[in-house]
Coordinates of C-alpha atoms in Angstrom, one line a residue:
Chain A
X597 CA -13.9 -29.3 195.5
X598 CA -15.2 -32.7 196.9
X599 CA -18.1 -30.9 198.7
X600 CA -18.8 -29.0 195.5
X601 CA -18.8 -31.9 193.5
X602 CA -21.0 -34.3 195.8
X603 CA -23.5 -31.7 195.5
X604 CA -23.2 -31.2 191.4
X605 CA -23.8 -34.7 191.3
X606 CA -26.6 -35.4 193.8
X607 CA -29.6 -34.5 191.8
X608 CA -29.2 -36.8 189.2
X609 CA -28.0 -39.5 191.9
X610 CA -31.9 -38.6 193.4
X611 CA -33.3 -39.0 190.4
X612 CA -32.1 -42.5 189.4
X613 CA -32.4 -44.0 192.7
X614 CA -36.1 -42.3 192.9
X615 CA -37.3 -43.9 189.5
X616 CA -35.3 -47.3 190.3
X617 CA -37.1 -47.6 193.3
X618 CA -40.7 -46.6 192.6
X619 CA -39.5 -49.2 189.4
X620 CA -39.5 -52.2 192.1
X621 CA -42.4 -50.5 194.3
X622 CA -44.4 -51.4 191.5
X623 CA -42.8 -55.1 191.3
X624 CA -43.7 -55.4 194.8
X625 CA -47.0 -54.4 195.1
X626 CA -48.0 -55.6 191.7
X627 CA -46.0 -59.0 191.5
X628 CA -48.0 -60.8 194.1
X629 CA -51.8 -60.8 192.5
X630 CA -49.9 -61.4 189.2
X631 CA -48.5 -64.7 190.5
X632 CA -51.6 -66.7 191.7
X633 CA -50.5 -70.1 192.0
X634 CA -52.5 -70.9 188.2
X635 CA -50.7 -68.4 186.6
X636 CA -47.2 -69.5 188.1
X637 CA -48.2 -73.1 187.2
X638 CA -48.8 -71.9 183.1
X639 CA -46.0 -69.6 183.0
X640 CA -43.7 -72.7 184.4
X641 CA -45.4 -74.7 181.6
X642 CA -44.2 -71.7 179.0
X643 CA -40.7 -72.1 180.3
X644 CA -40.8 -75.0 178.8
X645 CA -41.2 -74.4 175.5
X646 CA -37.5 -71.9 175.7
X647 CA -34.6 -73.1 174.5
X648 CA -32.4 -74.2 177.4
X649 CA -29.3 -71.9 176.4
X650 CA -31.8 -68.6 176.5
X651 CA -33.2 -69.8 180.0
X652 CA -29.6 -69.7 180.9
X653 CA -28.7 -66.7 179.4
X654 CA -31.2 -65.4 181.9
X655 CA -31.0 -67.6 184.9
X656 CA -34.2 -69.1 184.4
X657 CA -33.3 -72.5 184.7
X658 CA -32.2 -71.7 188.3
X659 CA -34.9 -69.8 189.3
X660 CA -38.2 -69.9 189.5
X661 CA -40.5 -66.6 188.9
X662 CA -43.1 -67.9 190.8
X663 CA -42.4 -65.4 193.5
X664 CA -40.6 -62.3 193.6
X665 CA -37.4 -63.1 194.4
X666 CA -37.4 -65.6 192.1
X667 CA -38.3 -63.0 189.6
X668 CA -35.3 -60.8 190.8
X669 CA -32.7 -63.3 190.7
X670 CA -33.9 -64.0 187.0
X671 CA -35.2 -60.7 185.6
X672 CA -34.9 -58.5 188.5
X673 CA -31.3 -57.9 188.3
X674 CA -31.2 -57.7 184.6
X675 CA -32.5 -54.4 185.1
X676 CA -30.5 -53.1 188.4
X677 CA -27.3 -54.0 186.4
X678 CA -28.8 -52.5 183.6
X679 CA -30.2 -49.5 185.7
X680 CA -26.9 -49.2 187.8
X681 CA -24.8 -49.4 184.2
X682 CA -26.4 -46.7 182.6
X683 CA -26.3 -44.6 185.4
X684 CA -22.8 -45.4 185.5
X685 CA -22.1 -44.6 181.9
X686 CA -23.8 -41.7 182.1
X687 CA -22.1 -40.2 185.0
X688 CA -19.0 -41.4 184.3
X689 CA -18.9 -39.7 180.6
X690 CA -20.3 -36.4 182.2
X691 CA -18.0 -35.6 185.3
X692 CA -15.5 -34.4 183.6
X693 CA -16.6 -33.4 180.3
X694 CA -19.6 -31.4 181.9
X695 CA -17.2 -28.5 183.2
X696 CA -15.9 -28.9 179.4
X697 CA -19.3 -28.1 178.0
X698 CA -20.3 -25.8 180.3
X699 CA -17.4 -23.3 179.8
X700 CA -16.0 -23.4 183.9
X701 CA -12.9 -25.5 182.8
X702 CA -11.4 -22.3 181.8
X703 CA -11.8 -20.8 185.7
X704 CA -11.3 -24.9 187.2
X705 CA -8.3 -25.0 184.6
X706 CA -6.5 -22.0 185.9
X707 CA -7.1 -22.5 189.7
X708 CA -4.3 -23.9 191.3
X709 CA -5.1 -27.7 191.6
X710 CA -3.6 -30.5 189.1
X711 CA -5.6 -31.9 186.5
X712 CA -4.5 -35.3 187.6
X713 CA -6.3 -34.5 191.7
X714 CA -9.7 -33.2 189.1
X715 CA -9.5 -36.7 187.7
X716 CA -9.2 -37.9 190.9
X717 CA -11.7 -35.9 193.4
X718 CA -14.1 -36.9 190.1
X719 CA -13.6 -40.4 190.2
X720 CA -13.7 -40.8 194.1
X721 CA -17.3 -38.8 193.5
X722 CA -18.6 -41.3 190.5
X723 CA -17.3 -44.7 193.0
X724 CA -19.1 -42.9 195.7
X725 CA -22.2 -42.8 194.4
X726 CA -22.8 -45.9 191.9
X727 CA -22.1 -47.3 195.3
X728 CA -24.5 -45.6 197.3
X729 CA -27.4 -46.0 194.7
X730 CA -26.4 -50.2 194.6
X731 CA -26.8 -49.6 198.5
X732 CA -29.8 -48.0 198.3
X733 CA -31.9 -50.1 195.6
X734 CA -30.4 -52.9 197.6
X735 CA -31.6 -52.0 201.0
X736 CA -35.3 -51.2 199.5
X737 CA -35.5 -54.7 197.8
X738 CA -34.2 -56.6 201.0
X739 CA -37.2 -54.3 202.6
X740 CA -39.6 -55.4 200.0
X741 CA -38.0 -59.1 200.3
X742 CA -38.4 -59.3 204.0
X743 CA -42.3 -58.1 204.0
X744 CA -42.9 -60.6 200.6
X745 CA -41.6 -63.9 202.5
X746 CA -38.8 -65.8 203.0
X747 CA -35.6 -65.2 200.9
X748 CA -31.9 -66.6 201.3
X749 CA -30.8 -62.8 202.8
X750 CA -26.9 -63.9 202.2
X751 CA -27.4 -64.9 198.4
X752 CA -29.4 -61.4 198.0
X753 CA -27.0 -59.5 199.9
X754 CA -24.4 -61.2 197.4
X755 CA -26.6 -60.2 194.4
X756 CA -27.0 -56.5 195.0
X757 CA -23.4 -56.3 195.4
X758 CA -22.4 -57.7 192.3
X759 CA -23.7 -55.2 189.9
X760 CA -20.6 -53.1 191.3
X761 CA -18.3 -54.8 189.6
X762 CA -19.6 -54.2 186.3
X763 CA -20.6 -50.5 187.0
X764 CA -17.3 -49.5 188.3
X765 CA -15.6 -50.7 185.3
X766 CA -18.4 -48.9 182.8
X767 CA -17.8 -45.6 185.3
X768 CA -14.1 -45.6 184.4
X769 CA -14.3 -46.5 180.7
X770 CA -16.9 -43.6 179.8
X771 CA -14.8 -41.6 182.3
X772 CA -11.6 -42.4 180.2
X773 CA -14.1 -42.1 176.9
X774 CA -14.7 -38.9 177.3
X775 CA -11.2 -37.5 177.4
X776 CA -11.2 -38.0 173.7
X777 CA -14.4 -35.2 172.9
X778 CA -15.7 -32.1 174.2
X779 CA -19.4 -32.6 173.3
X780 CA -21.3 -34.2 176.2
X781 CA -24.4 -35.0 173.6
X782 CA -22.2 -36.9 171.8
X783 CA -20.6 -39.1 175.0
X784 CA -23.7 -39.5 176.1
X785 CA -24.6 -41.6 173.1
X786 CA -21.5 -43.6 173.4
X787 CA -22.0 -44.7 177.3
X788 CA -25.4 -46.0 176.5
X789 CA -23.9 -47.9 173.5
X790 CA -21.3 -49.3 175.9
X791 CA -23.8 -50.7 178.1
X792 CA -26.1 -51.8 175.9
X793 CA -23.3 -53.7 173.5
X794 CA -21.4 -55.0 176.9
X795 CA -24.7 -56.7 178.0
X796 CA -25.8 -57.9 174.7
X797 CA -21.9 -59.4 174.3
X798 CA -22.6 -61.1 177.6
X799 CA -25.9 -62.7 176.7
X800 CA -24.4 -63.7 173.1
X801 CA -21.6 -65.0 175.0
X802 CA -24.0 -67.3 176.8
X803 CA -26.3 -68.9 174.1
X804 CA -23.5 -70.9 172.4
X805 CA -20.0 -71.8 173.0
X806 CA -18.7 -71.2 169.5
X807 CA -19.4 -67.1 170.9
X808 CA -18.5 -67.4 174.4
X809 CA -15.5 -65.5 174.0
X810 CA -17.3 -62.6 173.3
X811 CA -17.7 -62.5 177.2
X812 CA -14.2 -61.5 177.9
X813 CA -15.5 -57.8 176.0
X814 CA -18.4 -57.2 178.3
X815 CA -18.2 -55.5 181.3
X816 CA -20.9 -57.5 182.4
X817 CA -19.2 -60.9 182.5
X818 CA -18.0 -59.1 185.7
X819 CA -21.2 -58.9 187.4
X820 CA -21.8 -63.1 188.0
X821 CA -25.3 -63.2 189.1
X822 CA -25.5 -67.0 187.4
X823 CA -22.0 -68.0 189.6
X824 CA -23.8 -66.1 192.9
X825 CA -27.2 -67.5 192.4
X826 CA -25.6 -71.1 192.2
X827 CA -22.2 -71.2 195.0
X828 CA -23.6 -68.0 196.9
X829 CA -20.5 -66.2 196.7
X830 CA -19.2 -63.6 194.4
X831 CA -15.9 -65.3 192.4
X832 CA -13.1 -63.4 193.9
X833 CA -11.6 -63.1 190.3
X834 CA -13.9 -61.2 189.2
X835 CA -13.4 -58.7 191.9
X836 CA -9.5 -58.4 191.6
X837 CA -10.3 -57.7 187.6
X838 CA -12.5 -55.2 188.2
X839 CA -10.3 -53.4 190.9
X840 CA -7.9 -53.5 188.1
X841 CA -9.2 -52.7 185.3
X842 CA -11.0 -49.5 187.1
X843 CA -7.7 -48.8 188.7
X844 CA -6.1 -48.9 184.9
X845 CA -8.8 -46.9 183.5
X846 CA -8.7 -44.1 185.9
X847 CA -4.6 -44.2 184.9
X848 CA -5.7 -43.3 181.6
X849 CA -7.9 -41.3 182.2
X850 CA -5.5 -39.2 183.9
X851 CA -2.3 -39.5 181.0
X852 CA -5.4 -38.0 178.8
X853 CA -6.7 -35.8 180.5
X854 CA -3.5 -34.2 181.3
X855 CA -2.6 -34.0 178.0
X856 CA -6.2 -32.7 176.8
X857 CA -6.7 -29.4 174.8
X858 CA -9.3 -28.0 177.7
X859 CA -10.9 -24.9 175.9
Chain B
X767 CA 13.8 -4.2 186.2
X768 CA 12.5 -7.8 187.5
X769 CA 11.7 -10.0 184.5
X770 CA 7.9 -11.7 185.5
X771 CA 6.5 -13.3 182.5
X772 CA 9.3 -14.5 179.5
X773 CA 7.2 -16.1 176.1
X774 CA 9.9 -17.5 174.4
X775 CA 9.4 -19.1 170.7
X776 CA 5.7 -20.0 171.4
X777 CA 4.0 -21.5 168.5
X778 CA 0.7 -22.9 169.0
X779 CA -1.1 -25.1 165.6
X780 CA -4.6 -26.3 165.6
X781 CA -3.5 -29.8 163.4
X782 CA -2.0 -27.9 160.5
X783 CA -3.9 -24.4 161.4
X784 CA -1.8 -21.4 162.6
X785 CA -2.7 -20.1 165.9
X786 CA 0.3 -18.1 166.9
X787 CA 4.0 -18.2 165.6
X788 CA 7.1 -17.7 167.3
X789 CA 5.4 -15.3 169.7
X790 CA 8.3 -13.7 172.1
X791 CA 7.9 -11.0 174.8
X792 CA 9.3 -10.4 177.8
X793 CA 6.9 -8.6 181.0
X794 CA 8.6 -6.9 183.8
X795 CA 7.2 -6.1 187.5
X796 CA 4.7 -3.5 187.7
X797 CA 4.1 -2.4 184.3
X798 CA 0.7 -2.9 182.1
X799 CA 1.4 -4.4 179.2
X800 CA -1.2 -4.1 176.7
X801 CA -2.2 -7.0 174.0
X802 CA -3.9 -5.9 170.8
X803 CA -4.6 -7.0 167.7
X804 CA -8.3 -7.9 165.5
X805 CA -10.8 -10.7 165.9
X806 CA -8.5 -13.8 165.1
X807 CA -4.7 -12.4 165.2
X808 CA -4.7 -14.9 167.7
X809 CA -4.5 -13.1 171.5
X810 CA -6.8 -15.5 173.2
X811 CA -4.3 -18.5 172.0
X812 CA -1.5 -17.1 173.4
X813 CA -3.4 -16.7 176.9
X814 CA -4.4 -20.3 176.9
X815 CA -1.1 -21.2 175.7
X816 CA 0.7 -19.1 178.4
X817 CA -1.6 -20.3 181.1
X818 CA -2.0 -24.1 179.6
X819 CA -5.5 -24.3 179.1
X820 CA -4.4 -25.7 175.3
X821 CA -1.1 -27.4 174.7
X822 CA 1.9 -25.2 172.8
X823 CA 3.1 -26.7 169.9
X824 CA 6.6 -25.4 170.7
X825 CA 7.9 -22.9 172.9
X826 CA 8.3 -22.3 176.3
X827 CA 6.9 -20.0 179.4
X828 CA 8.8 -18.9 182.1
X829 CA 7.1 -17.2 185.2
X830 CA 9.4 -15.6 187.8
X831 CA 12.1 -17.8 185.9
X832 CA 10.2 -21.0 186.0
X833 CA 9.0 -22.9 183.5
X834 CA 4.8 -22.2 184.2
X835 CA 3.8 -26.0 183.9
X836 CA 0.0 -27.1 184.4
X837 CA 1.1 -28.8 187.5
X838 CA 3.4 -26.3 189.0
X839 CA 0.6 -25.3 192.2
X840 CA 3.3 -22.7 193.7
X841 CA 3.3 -20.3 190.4
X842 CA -0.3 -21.3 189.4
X843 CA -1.1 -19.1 193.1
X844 CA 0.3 -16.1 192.0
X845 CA -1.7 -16.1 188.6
X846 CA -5.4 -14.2 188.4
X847 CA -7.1 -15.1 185.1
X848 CA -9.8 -12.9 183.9
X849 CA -11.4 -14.7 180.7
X850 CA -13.1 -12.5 177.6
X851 CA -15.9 -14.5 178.4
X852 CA -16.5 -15.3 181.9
X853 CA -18.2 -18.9 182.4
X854 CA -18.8 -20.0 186.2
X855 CA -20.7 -22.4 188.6
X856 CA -24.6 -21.2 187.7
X857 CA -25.5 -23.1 190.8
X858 CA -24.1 -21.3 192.9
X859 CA -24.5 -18.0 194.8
X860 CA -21.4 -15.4 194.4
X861 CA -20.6 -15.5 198.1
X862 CA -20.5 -19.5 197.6
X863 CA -18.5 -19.0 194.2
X864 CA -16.0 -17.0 196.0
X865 CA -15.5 -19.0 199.1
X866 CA -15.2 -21.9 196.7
X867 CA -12.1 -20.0 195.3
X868 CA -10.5 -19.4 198.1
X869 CA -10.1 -22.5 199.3
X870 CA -7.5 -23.1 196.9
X871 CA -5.3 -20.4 198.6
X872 CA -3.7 -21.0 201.3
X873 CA -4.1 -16.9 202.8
X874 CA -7.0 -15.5 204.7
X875 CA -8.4 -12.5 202.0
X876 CA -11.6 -11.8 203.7
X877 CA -10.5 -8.3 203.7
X878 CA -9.7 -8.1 200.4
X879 CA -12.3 -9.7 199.2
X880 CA -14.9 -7.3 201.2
X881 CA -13.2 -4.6 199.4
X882 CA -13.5 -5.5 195.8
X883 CA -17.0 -6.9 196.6
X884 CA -17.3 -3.2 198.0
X885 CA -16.2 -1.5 195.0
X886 CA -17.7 -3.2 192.4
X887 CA -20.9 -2.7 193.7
X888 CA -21.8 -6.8 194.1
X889 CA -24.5 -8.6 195.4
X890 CA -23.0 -11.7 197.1
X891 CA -26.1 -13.4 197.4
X892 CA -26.9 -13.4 194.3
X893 CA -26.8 -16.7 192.4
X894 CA -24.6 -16.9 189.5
X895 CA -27.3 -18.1 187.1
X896 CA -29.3 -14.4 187.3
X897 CA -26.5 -12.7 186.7
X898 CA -26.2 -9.6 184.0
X899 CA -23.1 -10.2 181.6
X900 CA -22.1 -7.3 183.5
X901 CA -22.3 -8.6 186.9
X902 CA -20.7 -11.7 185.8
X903 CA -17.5 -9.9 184.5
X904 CA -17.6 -7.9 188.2
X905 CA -17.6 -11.6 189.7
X906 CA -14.6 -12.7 187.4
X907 CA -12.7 -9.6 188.4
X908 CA -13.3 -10.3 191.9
X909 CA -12.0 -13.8 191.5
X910 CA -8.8 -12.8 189.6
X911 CA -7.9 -10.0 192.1
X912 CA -8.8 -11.4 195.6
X913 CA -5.9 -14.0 195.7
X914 CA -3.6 -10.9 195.7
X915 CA -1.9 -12.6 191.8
X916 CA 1.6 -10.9 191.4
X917 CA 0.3 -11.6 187.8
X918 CA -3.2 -10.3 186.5
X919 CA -4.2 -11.6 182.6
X920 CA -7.0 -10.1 181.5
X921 CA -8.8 -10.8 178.3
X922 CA -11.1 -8.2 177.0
X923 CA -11.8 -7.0 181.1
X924 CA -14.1 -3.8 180.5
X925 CA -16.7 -5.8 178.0
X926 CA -20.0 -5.5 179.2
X927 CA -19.1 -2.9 182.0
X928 CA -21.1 0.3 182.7
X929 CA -18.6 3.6 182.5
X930 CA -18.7 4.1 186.4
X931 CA -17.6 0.4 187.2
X932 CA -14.9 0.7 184.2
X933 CA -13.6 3.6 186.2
X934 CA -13.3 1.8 189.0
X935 CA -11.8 -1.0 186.9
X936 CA -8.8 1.2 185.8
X937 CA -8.4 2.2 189.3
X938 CA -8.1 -0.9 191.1
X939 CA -5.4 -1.6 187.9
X940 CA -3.7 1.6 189.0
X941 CA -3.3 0.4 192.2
X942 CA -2.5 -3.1 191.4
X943 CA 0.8 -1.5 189.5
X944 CA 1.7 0.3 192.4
X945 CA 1.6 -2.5 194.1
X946 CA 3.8 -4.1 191.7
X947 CA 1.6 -6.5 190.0
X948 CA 2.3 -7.8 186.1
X949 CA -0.6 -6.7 184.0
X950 CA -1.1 -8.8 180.5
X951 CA -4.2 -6.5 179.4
X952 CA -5.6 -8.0 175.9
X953 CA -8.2 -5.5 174.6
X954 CA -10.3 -4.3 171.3
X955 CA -10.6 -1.2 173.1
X956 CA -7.8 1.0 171.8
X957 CA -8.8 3.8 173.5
X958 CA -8.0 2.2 176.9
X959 CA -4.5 1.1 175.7
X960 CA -3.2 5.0 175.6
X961 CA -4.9 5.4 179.1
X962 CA -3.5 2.9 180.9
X963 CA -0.8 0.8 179.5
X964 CA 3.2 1.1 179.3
X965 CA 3.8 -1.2 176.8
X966 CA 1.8 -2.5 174.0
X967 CA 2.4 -5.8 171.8
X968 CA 0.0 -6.1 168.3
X969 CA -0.3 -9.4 167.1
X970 CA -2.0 -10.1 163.7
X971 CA -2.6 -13.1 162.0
X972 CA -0.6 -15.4 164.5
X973 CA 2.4 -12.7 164.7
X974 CA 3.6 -10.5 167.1
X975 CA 4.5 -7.5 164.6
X976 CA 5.5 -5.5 167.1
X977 CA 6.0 -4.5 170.9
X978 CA 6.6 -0.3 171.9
X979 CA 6.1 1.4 174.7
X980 CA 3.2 3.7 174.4
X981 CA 5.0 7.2 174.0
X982 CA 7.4 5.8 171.3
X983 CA 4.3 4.3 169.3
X984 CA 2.7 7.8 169.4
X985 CA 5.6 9.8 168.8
X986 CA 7.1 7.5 166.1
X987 CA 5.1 5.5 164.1
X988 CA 2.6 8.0 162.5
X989 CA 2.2 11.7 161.4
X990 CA -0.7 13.1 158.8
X991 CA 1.7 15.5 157.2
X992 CA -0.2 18.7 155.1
X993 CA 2.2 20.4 152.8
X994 CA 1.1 23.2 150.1
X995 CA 4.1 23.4 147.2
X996 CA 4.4 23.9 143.5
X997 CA 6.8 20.8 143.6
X998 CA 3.8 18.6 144.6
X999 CA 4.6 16.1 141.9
X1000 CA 8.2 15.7 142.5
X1001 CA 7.4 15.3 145.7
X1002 CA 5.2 12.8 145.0
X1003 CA 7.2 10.7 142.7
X1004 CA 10.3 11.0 144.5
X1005 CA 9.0 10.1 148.1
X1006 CA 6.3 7.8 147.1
X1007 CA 4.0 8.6 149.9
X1008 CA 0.7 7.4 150.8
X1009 CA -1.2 10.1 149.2
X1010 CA -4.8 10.6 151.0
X1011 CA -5.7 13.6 148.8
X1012 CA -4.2 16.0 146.5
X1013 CA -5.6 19.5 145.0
X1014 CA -4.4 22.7 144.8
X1015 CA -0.7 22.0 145.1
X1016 CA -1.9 20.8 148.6
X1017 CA -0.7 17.4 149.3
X1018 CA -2.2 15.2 152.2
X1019 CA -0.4 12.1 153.3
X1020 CA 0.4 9.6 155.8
X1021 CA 4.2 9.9 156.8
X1022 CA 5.8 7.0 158.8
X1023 CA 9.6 8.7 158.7
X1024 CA 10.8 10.6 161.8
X1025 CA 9.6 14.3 161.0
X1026 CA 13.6 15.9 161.0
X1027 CA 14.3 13.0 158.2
X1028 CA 11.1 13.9 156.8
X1029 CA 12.0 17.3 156.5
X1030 CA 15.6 16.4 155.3
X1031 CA 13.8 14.9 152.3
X1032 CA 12.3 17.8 151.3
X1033 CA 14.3 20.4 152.2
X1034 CA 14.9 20.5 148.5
X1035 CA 12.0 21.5 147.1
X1036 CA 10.5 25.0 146.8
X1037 CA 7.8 24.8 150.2
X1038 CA 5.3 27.5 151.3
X1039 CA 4.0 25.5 153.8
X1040 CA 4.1 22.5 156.1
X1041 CA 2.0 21.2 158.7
X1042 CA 2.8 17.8 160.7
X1043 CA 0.4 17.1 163.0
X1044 CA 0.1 13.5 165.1
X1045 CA -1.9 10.6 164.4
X1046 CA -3.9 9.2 167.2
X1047 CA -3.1 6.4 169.0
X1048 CA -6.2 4.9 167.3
X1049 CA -4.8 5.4 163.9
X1050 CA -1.7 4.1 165.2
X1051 CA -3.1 1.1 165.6
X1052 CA -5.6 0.7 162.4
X1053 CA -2.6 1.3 160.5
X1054 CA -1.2 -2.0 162.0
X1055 CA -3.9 -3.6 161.9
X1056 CA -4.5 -3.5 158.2

């Protein structure tokens, strides 16, 4: 079922990756004649004119997007967590409900494997590849980083793992999500709102401290790229929480699921 | 005879709608048992109860004497499932669909399975997406026979197969008997019921209203009794049949009574003639049904 499963799911792992990387392609053969030392100097001067709290919310006042790792540390990984969250959501709400909407949970359902090792063989297939495609758009921008100039490789290497800890936690809540419906259309809907709400929770959460409790509701607040950007290291709290919270997700998930009406 | 398959008290409720009630039957080694009833009486619920694909409200299923949980692996091996409507891997070829199954057993059925791939006429190679609905049901055959189940359900099995392969169907269910496989055969088709089943259960609107074996169904249940007599009326009145047509001092009616306490009954009256002849197994069954 693993090998059958790896396969299901590697089309739509191709396609992600593909489009994520022709995304930053595009960064890095554009970003360079953009960014001609005038244009750095007036877009430094616009800077100026933000509020602090918003150039915090996105790392601005760290970085400078002057060059293109500058502009990853600020914007850049705005969209790979973004990128690797949707994809996340997305898978995570299908896995299991696609054999649901496509009528084989009847045949799965009566083979002779537990619904708890389905959960399971799915999950182990979802960690697999959010990780692989964080590998990969990481790998290609530590390419594009190397033949762009110099760049701290151990902060970057930091950075392109921390969007793991958000996705992994957005896998296993759509993953758990979906347990409660048997319309894929309608998950779908629901793990984009989960990653578009978490993030804008996380840069509320940021502007003002009367609303930076809403942090502890977004997945995001996982995925430090201020905390990395600043100590170069990823806050080991953060890592145990998501372990956690994924592992008590996926528990969940599996009380549901074994309790789910299948057809 | 070896008790296979005990239903015992299963009620299944969709929130407050009424799948099945207090459905009881008991299956015994080697014989077909056939499942019968109109669109809605509720058949496919109790196979997805039985086989928990949907959770039972109340009841319980024993198989071999075990209860037959999701998780139990063991039983779930000796189970083949033939759904009405067969849904499978579209990506895949049949040969890949196949060797995907038998992973999950522990046996080597190559043989087997070049048998039944024989007999039904299959193309392995074949993906599953370009399949007719006829070749699809051959596939889902093939799956629920290869693992060499001790317990075959089957839900609506002939739809959508040509007369040749149907035969070939009802031979390979032959064979599984002899063998001493269980047979839950669920079916529209009445017809096949007299041809191949020993038992048959009718469920209507969430009840089981009745289990028989075949013989005692025909020979019991139903007669289209003719009788030409000057006591017509009295007859009428006094037996209060099901009249289907009356003329001539010829009376026409359906007769559920055993014929000698039929002919008890009217022994009384002045009779010039009588003719009892059987009701199909069809009628048998539409009578139920209403």
């Amino acid at each position: 079922m693993f090998c059958r499963e790896l396969k299901v799911n590697f089309k739509n792992f191709c396609i992600w990756t593909i489009v994520t990387i022709i995304l930053f392609l595009i960064v890095f053969l554009v970003y360079p004649s953009i960014m001609s030392s005038s244009q750095a100097d007036q877009i430094d001067e616009m800077m100026k004119i933000f509020p602090e709290d918003m150039l915090k919310a996105f790392n601005m006042d760290i970085s400078s997007i002057d060059n293109v790792y500058g502009w990853l540390k600020s914007e850049g990984f705005v969209f790979i967590l973004l990128i690797i969250g949707c994809y996340s959501g997305i898978l995570g709400s299908n896995i299991l409900l696609k054999e649901e909407s496509d009528g084989t949970i009847e045949y799965l359902g009566t083979l002779p494997i537990k619904r708890a090792n389905i959960v399971l063989t799915k999950s182990i297939i979802g960690v697999f590849y959010i990780t692989i495609i964080t590998a990969i758009i990481g790998i290609f921008n530590f390419i594009g980083l190397e033949l762009s100039g110099s760049f701290d490789e151990k902060q970057f290497i930091l950075l392109s793992i921390t969007p793991l800890l958000s996705s992994y936690i957005i896998f296993f809540v759509c993953l758990f999500l979906s347990t409660f419906t048997n319309k894929t259309q309608k998950m779908l809907g629901i793990s984009l709102g989960v990653v578009f709400v978490s993030y804008l929770l996380n840069t509320l959460s940021s502007l003002a401290e009367e609303v930076e409790f809403l942090k502890y509701f977004s997945a995001f607040t996982l995925s430090d790229i201020r905390n990395v950007i600043i100590n170069t290291s990823i806050d080991l709290k953060m890592v145990i929480a998501s372990i956690i919270g994924s592992f008590i997700f996926l528990i969940l998930t599996t009380i549901r699921y074994n309790k789910k009406e299948l057809v | 005879m070896e008790k296979i398959l005990e239903v015992k008290n299963l009620t299944k409720y969709y929130k407050d709608v009424l799948g099945v009630k207090n459905i009881n039957f008991e299956l015994y080694r080697g014989e077909i048992f056939g499942f019968i009833g109109p669109n809605g009486a509720g058949k496919s619920t109790t196979i997805r109860s039985i086989l928990n694909l949907i959770n039972k409200t109340s009841g319980e299923v024993l198989f071999k004497g075990k209860q037959l949980t999701k998780d139990n692996l063991e039983l779930k091996k000796l189970i083949g499932y033939l759904p009405s409507e067969v849904r499978l891997y579209e990506d895949l070829t049949v040969k890949d669909l196949i060797d995907f199954h038998l992973k999950f057993f522990d046996k080597d059925f190559s043989k087997r399975r070049e048998e039944l791939v024989k007999r039904l006429k299959l193309d392995e190679n074949k993906k599953i997406e370009d399949l007719s609905l006829g070749n699809l049901k051959k596939v889902g055959i093939v799956l629920a026979f290869v693992h060499g189940p001790q317990l075959l359900i089957l839900d609506e099995p002939t739809s959508g197969l040509d007369p040749l392969i149907q035969q070939e169907f009802y031979n390979l269910l032959l064979e599984e008997k002899e063998k001493g496989t269980t047979i839950f055969y669920s079916t529209h088709v009445l017809s096949e019921i007299s041809k191949i089943c020993d038992r048959v259960g009718i469920i209507k609107s969430g009840n089981l209203i009745k289990i028989e074996p075949i013989k005692d169904l025909i020979d019991k249940s139903l007669t289209y009794v003719t009788i030409t007599s000057k006591d017509c009326e009295k007859i009428i009145n006094d037996l209060k049949l099901d009249i289907k047509d009356y003329k001539d001092n010829t009376i026409s009616f359906k007769n559920f009574m055993e014929s000698n306490e039929l002919l008890k009954a009217i022994v009384k009256y002045d009779i010039d003639k009588i003719y009892i002849e059987p009701a199909s197994i069809e009628d048998v069954f539409m009578h139920y049904y209403k």
